[in-house]
């Protein structure tokens, strides 16, 4: 298990931006697939975006592409989620998750779903006011 810590959440007005950070002091995140997920009140947790460990390939779910950007900063052992054009519908607890791929297939294919990740952070609250 990897101990992950999210930060950067908070209260923002509709149309605003936030950058979430995910980091750990226990392993190098470069060796891990990392994903961002969110859970809105009364809803199930859903995938937002993932980045793989090999090529830095990025994946976005549903309507997040174009508004959200996932990126790594190896120098800070962090993965960021830049969120722009936020709306009240983006209000949720945001979680980062990580998994170390073991096989060749796991390194080539990232499962950007909850089932594809083993370690989770405690989450950071994002609230978007109208």
PDB file of C-alpha atoms in Angstrom:
ATOM      1  CA  UNK A   1       0.000   0.000   0.000  1.00  0.00           C
ATOM      2  CA  UNK A   2       1.160   3.461  -0.888  1.00  0.00           C
ATOM      3  CA  UNK A   3       0.296   6.378   1.372  1.00  0.00           C
ATOM      4  CA  UNK A   4      -1.077   9.092  -0.863  1.00  0.00           C
ATOM      5  CA  UNK A   5      -1.958  12.641   0.131  1.00  0.00           C
ATOM      6  CA  UNK A   6      -4.145  14.989  -1.872  1.00  0.00           C
ATOM      7  CA  UNK A   7      -4.128  18.755  -1.522  1.00  0.00           C
ATOM      8  CA  UNK A   8      -5.393  21.817  -3.344  1.00  0.00           C
ATOM      9  CA  UNK A   9      -9.092  21.482  -2.773  1.00  0.00           C
ATOM     10  CA  UNK A  10     -11.251  24.315  -1.543  1.00  0.00           C
ATOM     11  CA  UNK A  11     -14.083  26.661  -2.364  1.00  0.00           C
ATOM     12  CA  UNK A  12     -14.155  28.307  -5.783  1.00  0.00           C
ATOM     13  CA  UNK A  13     -16.743  30.225  -7.765  1.00  0.00           C
ATOM     14  CA  UNK A  14     -18.344  28.805 -10.877  1.00  0.00           C
ATOM     15  CA  UNK A  15     -16.028  29.297 -13.829  1.00  0.00           C
ATOM     16  CA  UNK A  16     -12.954  29.231 -11.646  1.00  0.00           C
ATOM     17  CA  UNK A  17      -9.992  26.872 -11.517  1.00  0.00           C
ATOM     18  CA  UNK A  18      -8.211  24.688  -9.013  1.00  0.00           C
ATOM     19  CA  UNK A  19      -5.133  22.509  -9.163  1.00  0.00           C
ATOM     20  CA  UNK A  20      -5.149  19.371  -7.092  1.00  0.00           C
ATOM     21  CA  UNK A  21      -1.934  17.636  -6.084  1.00  0.00           C
ATOM     22  CA  UNK A  22      -1.261  14.034  -5.195  1.00  0.00           C
ATOM     23  CA  UNK A  23       2.006  13.044  -3.611  1.00  0.00           C
ATOM     24  CA  UNK A  24       3.656  10.445  -1.436  1.00  0.00           C
ATOM     25  CA  UNK A  25       6.887  10.170   0.489  1.00  0.00           C
ATOM     26  CA  UNK A  26       7.030   6.380   0.441  1.00  0.00           C
ATOM     27  CA  UNK A  27       7.599   5.468  -3.219  1.00  0.00           C
ATOM     28  CA  UNK A  28       8.389   7.021  -6.573  1.00  0.00           C
ATOM     29  CA  UNK A  29       5.121   7.775  -8.312  1.00  0.00           C
ATOM     30  CA  UNK A  30       6.912   7.441 -11.644  1.00  0.00           C
ATOM     31  CA  UNK A  31       6.663   3.674 -11.159  1.00  0.00           C
ATOM     32  CA  UNK A  32       2.891   3.828 -10.687  1.00  0.00           C
ATOM     33  CA  UNK A  33      -0.210   4.380 -12.724  1.00  0.00           C
ATOM     34  CA  UNK A  34      -2.040   7.251 -11.029  1.00  0.00           C
ATOM     35  CA  UNK A  35      -5.672   8.192 -11.287  1.00  0.00           C
ATOM     36  CA  UNK A  36      -8.004  10.912 -10.077  1.00  0.00           C
ATOM     37  CA  UNK A  37     -11.518  10.028  -9.004  1.00  0.00           C
ATOM     38  CA  UNK A  38     -14.352  11.943  -7.427  1.00  0.00           C
ATOM     39  CA  UNK A  39     -17.448  11.298  -5.372  1.00  0.00           C
ATOM     40  CA  UNK A  40     -20.273  13.809  -5.280  1.00  0.00           C
ATOM     41  CA  UNK A  41     -22.853  13.794  -2.482  1.00  0.00           C
ATOM     42  CA  UNK A  42     -25.278  10.940  -2.929  1.00  0.00           C
ATOM     43  CA  UNK A  43     -23.413   9.519  -5.907  1.00  0.00           C
ATOM     44  CA  UNK A  44     -20.958   6.735  -6.528  1.00  0.00           C
ATOM     45  CA  UNK A  45     -17.292   7.421  -6.946  1.00  0.00           C
ATOM     46  CA  UNK A  46     -16.347   7.939 -10.576  1.00  0.00           C
ATOM     47  CA  UNK A  47     -13.137   8.101 -12.554  1.00  0.00           C
ATOM     48  CA  UNK A  48     -11.976  11.480 -13.790  1.00  0.00           C
ATOM     49  CA  UNK A  49      -8.568  10.957 -15.363  1.00  0.00           C
ATOM     50  CA  UNK A  50      -5.568   8.638 -15.276  1.00  0.00           C
ATOM     51  CA  UNK A  51      -1.924   8.748 -16.301  1.00  0.00           C
ATOM     52  CA  UNK A  52       0.196   5.705 -16.914  1.00  0.00           C
ATOM     53  CA  UNK A  53       3.644   4.910 -15.583  1.00  0.00           C
ATOM     54  CA  UNK A  54       5.395   4.052 -18.834  1.00  0.00           C
ATOM     55  CA  UNK A  55       4.793   6.750 -21.382  1.00  0.00           C
ATOM     56  CA  UNK A  56       2.838   9.313 -19.437  1.00  0.00           C
ATOM     57  CA  UNK A  57      -0.188   8.587 -21.577  1.00  0.00           C
ATOM     58  CA  UNK A  58      -3.297  10.276 -20.253  1.00  0.00           C
ATOM     59  CA  UNK A  59      -6.923   9.211 -20.205  1.00  0.00           C
ATOM     60  CA  UNK A  60     -10.020  11.229 -19.501  1.00  0.00           C
ATOM     61  CA  UNK A  61     -13.510  10.084 -18.706  1.00  0.00           C
ATOM     62  CA  UNK A  62     -16.689  11.498 -20.138  1.00  0.00           C
ATOM     63  CA  UNK A  63     -16.819  15.259 -20.250  1.00  0.00           C
ATOM     64  CA  UNK A  64     -13.617  16.015 -18.372  1.00  0.00           C
ATOM     65  CA  UNK A  65     -11.322  16.161 -21.374  1.00  0.00           C
ATOM     66  CA  UNK A  66     -10.772  19.734 -22.400  1.00  0.00           C
ATOM     67  CA  UNK A  67     -11.547  21.125 -18.945  1.00  0.00           C
ATOM     68  CA  UNK A  68      -9.269  18.957 -16.775  1.00  0.00           C
ATOM     69  CA  UNK A  69      -5.607  18.134 -17.315  1.00  0.00           C
ATOM     70  CA  UNK A  70      -3.600  15.451 -15.542  1.00  0.00           C
ATOM     71  CA  UNK A  71       0.181  15.716 -15.412  1.00  0.00           C
ATOM     72  CA  UNK A  72       3.220  14.465 -13.552  1.00  0.00           C
ATOM     73  CA  UNK A  73       6.026  16.416 -11.950  1.00  0.00           C
ATOM     74  CA  UNK A  74       8.762  13.896 -11.277  1.00  0.00           C
ATOM     75  CA  UNK A  75      10.913  16.465  -9.481  1.00  0.00           C
ATOM     76  CA  UNK A  76       8.190  16.792  -6.850  1.00  0.00           C
ATOM     77  CA  UNK A  77       7.045  13.181  -6.989  1.00  0.00           C
ATOM     78  CA  UNK A  78       3.559  14.467  -7.656  1.00  0.00           C
ATOM     79  CA  UNK A  79       0.633  14.102 -10.015  1.00  0.00           C
ATOM     80  CA  UNK A  80      -1.590  17.094 -10.595  1.00  0.00           C
ATOM     81  CA  UNK A  81      -5.136  17.586 -11.774  1.00  0.00           C
ATOM     82  CA  UNK A  82      -5.686  21.038 -13.240  1.00  0.00           C
ATOM     83  CA  UNK A  83      -9.402  21.806 -13.280  1.00  0.00           C
ATOM     84  CA  UNK A  84     -10.763  24.723 -15.286  1.00  0.00           C
ATOM     85  CA  UNK A  85     -14.233  26.093 -16.010  1.00  0.00           C
ATOM     86  CA  UNK A  86     -15.572  24.528 -12.839  1.00  0.00           C
ATOM     87  CA  UNK A  87     -19.311  24.316 -12.284  1.00  0.00           C
ATOM     88  CA  UNK A  88     -21.354  23.445  -9.176  1.00  0.00           C
ATOM     89  CA  UNK A  89     -21.723  19.950 -10.655  1.00  0.00           C
ATOM     90  CA  UNK A  90     -18.003  19.467 -10.060  1.00  0.00           C
ATOM     91  CA  UNK A  91     -18.526  19.714  -6.305  1.00  0.00           C
ATOM     92  CA  UNK A  92     -17.207  16.481  -4.832  1.00  0.00           C
ATOM     93  CA  UNK A  93     -14.478  14.857  -2.808  1.00  0.00           C
ATOM     94  CA  UNK A  94     -11.570  14.198  -5.123  1.00  0.00           C
ATOM     95  CA  UNK A  95      -9.318  11.205  -4.574  1.00  0.00           C
ATOM     96  CA  UNK A  96      -6.053  10.161  -6.088  1.00  0.00           C
ATOM     97  CA  UNK A  97      -5.188   6.504  -6.433  1.00  0.00           C
ATOM     98  CA  UNK A  98      -2.145   4.545  -7.500  1.00  0.00           C
ATOM     99  CA  UNK A  99      -1.180   1.078  -8.622  1.00  0.00           C
ATOM    100  CA  UNK A 100       2.185  -0.345  -9.574  1.00  0.00           C
ATOM    101  CA  UNK A 101       1.947  -2.348 -12.775  1.00  0.00           C
ATOM    102  CA  UNK A 102       3.718  -5.698 -12.497  1.00  0.00           C
ATOM    103  CA  UNK A 103       3.325  -7.413 -15.843  1.00  0.00           C
ATOM    104  CA  UNK A 104       4.030  -6.227 -19.354  1.00  0.00           C
ATOM    105  CA  UNK A 105       0.301  -6.098 -20.033  1.00  0.00           C
ATOM    106  CA  UNK A 106      -0.362  -4.106 -16.879  1.00  0.00           C
ATOM    107  CA  UNK A 107       2.318  -1.620 -17.904  1.00  0.00           C
ATOM    108  CA  UNK A 108       0.814  -1.240 -21.363  1.00  0.00           C
ATOM    109  CA  UNK A 109      -2.836  -1.028 -20.374  1.00  0.00           C
ATOM    110  CA  UNK A 110      -4.141   1.191 -17.606  1.00  0.00           C
ATOM    111  CA  UNK A 111      -7.574   0.400 -16.213  1.00  0.00           C
ATOM    112  CA  UNK A 112      -8.933   3.827 -15.455  1.00  0.00           C
ATOM    113  CA  UNK A 113     -11.587   2.496 -13.082  1.00  0.00           C
ATOM    114  CA  UNK A 114     -11.739   1.982  -9.316  1.00  0.00           C
ATOM    115  CA  UNK A 115     -10.983  -1.696  -9.756  1.00  0.00           C
ATOM    116  CA  UNK A 116      -7.687  -0.832 -11.434  1.00  0.00           C
ATOM    117  CA  UNK A 117      -6.159   0.845  -8.392  1.00  0.00           C
ATOM    118  CA  UNK A 118      -4.861  -0.476  -5.085  1.00  0.00           C
ATOM    119  CA  UNK A 119      -3.915   2.534  -2.962  1.00  0.00           C
ATOM    120  CA  UNK A 120      -6.073   5.549  -2.222  1.00  0.00           C
ATOM    121  CA  UNK A 121      -5.645   8.913  -0.574  1.00  0.00           C
ATOM    122  CA  UNK A 122      -8.119  10.289   1.979  1.00  0.00           C
ATOM    123  CA  UNK A 123      -9.525  12.797  -0.501  1.00  0.00           C
ATOM    124  CA  UNK A 124      -9.771  16.556  -0.771  1.00  0.00           C
ATOM    125  CA  UNK A 125     -13.028  18.503  -0.886  1.00  0.00           C
ATOM    126  CA  UNK A 126     -13.799  20.703  -3.882  1.00  0.00           C
ATOM    127  CA  UNK A 127     -16.803  22.980  -3.609  1.00  0.00           C
ATOM    128  CA  UNK A 128     -17.942  25.125  -6.509  1.00  0.00           C
ATOM    129  CA  UNK A 129     -20.403  27.875  -5.719  1.00  0.00           C
ATOM    130  CA  UNK A 130     -22.848  29.272  -8.257  1.00  0.00           C
TER     131      UNK A 130
END
